[in-house]
Coordinates of C-alpha atoms in Angstrom, one line a residue:
M1 CA -29.0 1.2 -10.3
E2 CA -25.4 0.0 -10.4
M3 CA -22.3 2.0 -9.4
N4 CA -19.2 1.7 -11.6
L5 CA -16.0 0.5 -10.1
I6 CA -14.3 3.9 -10.0
S7 CA -17.2 5.4 -8.1
I8 CA -17.1 2.5 -5.6
I9 CA -13.4 2.9 -5.1
L10 CA -13.7 6.7 -4.6
L11 CA -16.6 6.1 -2.1
A12 CA -14.4 3.5 -0.3
I13 CA -11.5 6.0 -0.1
A14 CA -13.8 8.7 1.3
L15 CA -15.3 6.4 3.9
A16 CA -11.8 5.2 4.9
M17 CA -10.5 8.7 5.7
D18 CA -11.8 8.7 9.3
A19 CA -10.3 5.2 9.9
F20 CA -7.0 6.4 8.4
S21 CA -7.0 9.5 10.6
V22 CA -7.7 7.5 13.7
S23 CA -5.1 4.9 12.7
L24 CA -2.5 7.6 12.2
T25 CA -3.3 8.9 15.7
K26 CA -2.9 5.4 17.1
G27 CA 0.4 5.1 15.4
F28 CA 1.5 8.4 17.0
T29 CA 0.4 7.4 20.5
Q30 CA 0.9 3.6 20.8
K31 CA 4.6 3.1 20.2
N32 CA 4.7 -0.6 21.2
L33 CA 2.0 -2.0 18.9
T34 CA 2.9 -5.5 17.6
K35 CA 2.3 -6.5 14.0
L36 CA -0.6 -8.7 15.2
Q37 CA -2.2 -5.7 17.1
I38 CA -1.8 -3.5 14.0
L39 CA -3.5 -6.3 12.0
W40 CA -6.4 -6.3 14.5
Y41 CA -6.8 -2.5 13.9
G42 CA -7.1 -3.2 10.2
I43 CA -9.5 -6.1 10.7
F44 CA -11.7 -4.1 13.0
F45 CA -11.8 -0.9 10.9
G46 CA -12.1 -2.8 7.6
G47 CA -14.6 -5.3 9.1
F48 CA -16.9 -2.5 10.5
Q49 CA -16.6 -0.5 7.3
F50 CA -17.8 -3.7 5.5
I51 CA -20.6 -4.7 7.9
M52 CA -22.1 -1.3 8.6
P53 CA -23.3 -0.7 5.0
V54 CA -24.7 -4.2 5.0
I55 CA -26.7 -3.5 8.2
G56 CA -27.7 -0.1 6.7
Y57 CA -28.9 -1.8 3.5
F58 CA -31.0 -4.3 5.4
C59 CA -32.5 -1.7 7.7
G60 CA -33.6 0.1 4.5
T61 CA -35.7 3.1 4.5
T62 CA -37.9 2.1 7.5
V63 CA -35.4 3.4 10.1
S64 CA -33.3 5.7 8.0
S65 CA -34.8 9.0 9.3
L66 CA -34.4 7.9 13.0
I67 CA -30.8 6.6 12.5
S68 CA -29.7 9.5 10.4
T69 CA -30.6 12.0 13.2
V70 CA -28.9 10.0 16.0
A71 CA -25.9 8.5 14.3
P72 CA -23.8 11.7 14.2
W73 CA -24.3 12.2 17.9
I74 CA -23.2 8.7 18.7
A75 CA -20.0 9.1 16.6
F76 CA -19.4 12.6 18.1
I77 CA -19.7 11.3 21.7
L78 CA -17.4 8.3 21.1
L79 CA -14.7 10.3 19.3
V80 CA -14.7 13.3 21.6
G81 CA -14.7 11.1 24.7
I82 CA -11.7 9.0 23.4
G83 CA -9.9 12.2 22.2
L84 CA -10.4 14.0 25.6
N85 CA -9.1 10.9 27.4
M86 CA -6.0 10.9 25.1
I87 CA -5.3 14.5 25.9
R88 CA -5.8 14.0 29.6
E89 CA -3.4 11.0 29.6
S90 CA -0.7 13.0 27.7
L91 CA -0.9 16.0 30.1
C92 CA -0.7 13.7 33.1
D93 CA 2.7 14.0 35.0
D94 CA 2.6 10.5 36.3
E95 CA 4.2 8.3 33.7
E96 CA 2.5 5.2 35.1
E97 CA -0.9 6.5 34.2
I98 CA 0.0 6.9 30.5
T99 CA -0.9 3.6 28.8
D100 CA 0.4 2.2 25.6
D101 CA -1.8 -0.8 25.9
F102 CA -3.8 -2.4 23.1
D103 CA -7.5 -2.5 24.1
F104 CA -10.2 -4.4 22.1
K105 CA -12.9 -2.3 23.7
E106 CA -11.3 0.9 22.5
V107 CA -10.6 -0.5 19.0
T108 CA -14.3 -1.6 18.8
L109 CA -15.6 1.8 19.9
L110 CA -13.2 3.6 17.4
A111 CA -14.3 1.2 14.6
I112 CA -18.0 1.8 15.3
A113 CA -17.5 5.6 15.5
T114 CA -15.6 5.7 12.2
S115 CA -18.0 3.5 10.3
I116 CA -21.3 5.1 11.1
D117 CA -21.2 7.0 7.8
A118 CA -20.8 3.6 6.1
F119 CA -24.2 2.7 7.7
A120 CA -25.7 5.7 5.9
V121 CA -24.1 4.6 2.6
G122 CA -25.8 1.2 3.1
L123 CA -29.2 2.9 3.5
T124 CA -28.4 4.8 0.3
F125 CA -27.6 1.5 -1.5
A126 CA -31.1 0.2 -0.4
I127 CA -32.9 3.3 -1.6
L128 CA -31.1 3.2 -4.9
N129 CA -31.6 -0.5 -5.2
T130 CA -27.9 -1.0 -6.0
S131 CA -25.8 -4.1 -5.5
L132 CA -24.4 -4.7 -2.0
W133 CA -21.7 -7.3 -1.7
M134 CA -19.0 -6.0 -4.2
P135 CA -19.2 -2.4 -3.0
C136 CA -19.2 -3.4 0.7
S137 CA -16.2 -5.7 0.1
I138 CA -14.2 -2.9 -1.6
I139 CA -15.1 -0.5 1.2
G140 CA -13.9 -3.0 3.8
I141 CA -10.7 -3.8 2.0
V142 CA -9.8 -0.1 1.4
A143 CA -10.5 0.7 5.0
F144 CA -8.3 -2.3 6.1
M145 CA -5.4 -1.1 3.9
F146 CA -5.7 2.6 4.9
S147 CA -5.8 1.6 8.6
I148 CA -2.6 -0.4 8.4
V149 CA -0.8 2.3 6.4
G150 CA -2.1 5.0 8.8
I151 CA -0.7 3.2 11.8
F152 CA 2.7 2.6 10.2
L153 CA 2.9 6.2 9.0
G154 CA 1.8 7.5 12.4
K155 CA 4.5 5.4 14.1
K156 CA 7.1 6.9 11.8
L157 CA 5.9 10.5 12.4
G158 CA 5.4 9.9 16.1
N159 CA 9.0 8.6 16.4
Y160 CA 10.3 11.7 14.5
F161 CA 8.2 14.3 16.4
G162 CA 8.1 12.9 19.9
D163 CA 5.7 11.8 22.6
K164 CA 3.5 14.9 22.7
F165 CA 1.7 13.7 19.5
E166 CA -0.9 12.2 21.9
I167 CA -2.3 15.7 22.3
L168 CA -2.4 16.1 18.6
G169 CA -4.0 12.7 18.3
G170 CA -6.7 13.6 20.8
V171 CA -7.4 16.9 19.0
I172 CA -7.7 15.0 15.7
L173 CA -10.3 12.6 17.2
I174 CA -12.3 15.5 18.6
L175 CA -12.2 17.3 15.3
I176 CA -13.4 14.2 13.5
G177 CA -16.2 14.0 16.0
F178 CA -17.2 17.6 15.3
K179 CA -17.0 17.0 11.6
T180 CA -19.3 14.0 11.9
L181 CA -21.7 15.9 14.1
L182 CA -21.8 18.9 11.7
G183 CA -22.0 16.7 8.6
L184 CA -19.0 18.2 7.0

């Protein structure tokens, strides 16, 4: 069963929403990101959104029931942990503790957490016996673009509204974690 292009694009946009939200948050909170670091966010989010459905597809139905029960908990723990840390850092009185550093470990964890639903889509592709490479490429490209736009938009809004957006960013990550856990 093949999906039409409009369905694939709509699916890609839906999958990119978590990456967009996290990117928006990073734009709020990391004021000194370079263009190269912003590109890395796009590459990581787009890359994981591309690779996770591929992995899900090849895992097929053999592990789908196990993964589908554990995956929301993994995403929940990662997103809530990072969100709570952001809130803690923003409420800290000591300016030296608040970091504006780019961290590949954090980017990787965020990319994994926001792409777990793409893994489930890959399982669905396998069950429906649909093509893999074109939909996964579109999913990755859309996530890449939404991530870049999210960071730039977040930087603009963060500059306008001030430094306490880190609290809002942490709350957004926690809410995304609960959304993932509850399957909303």
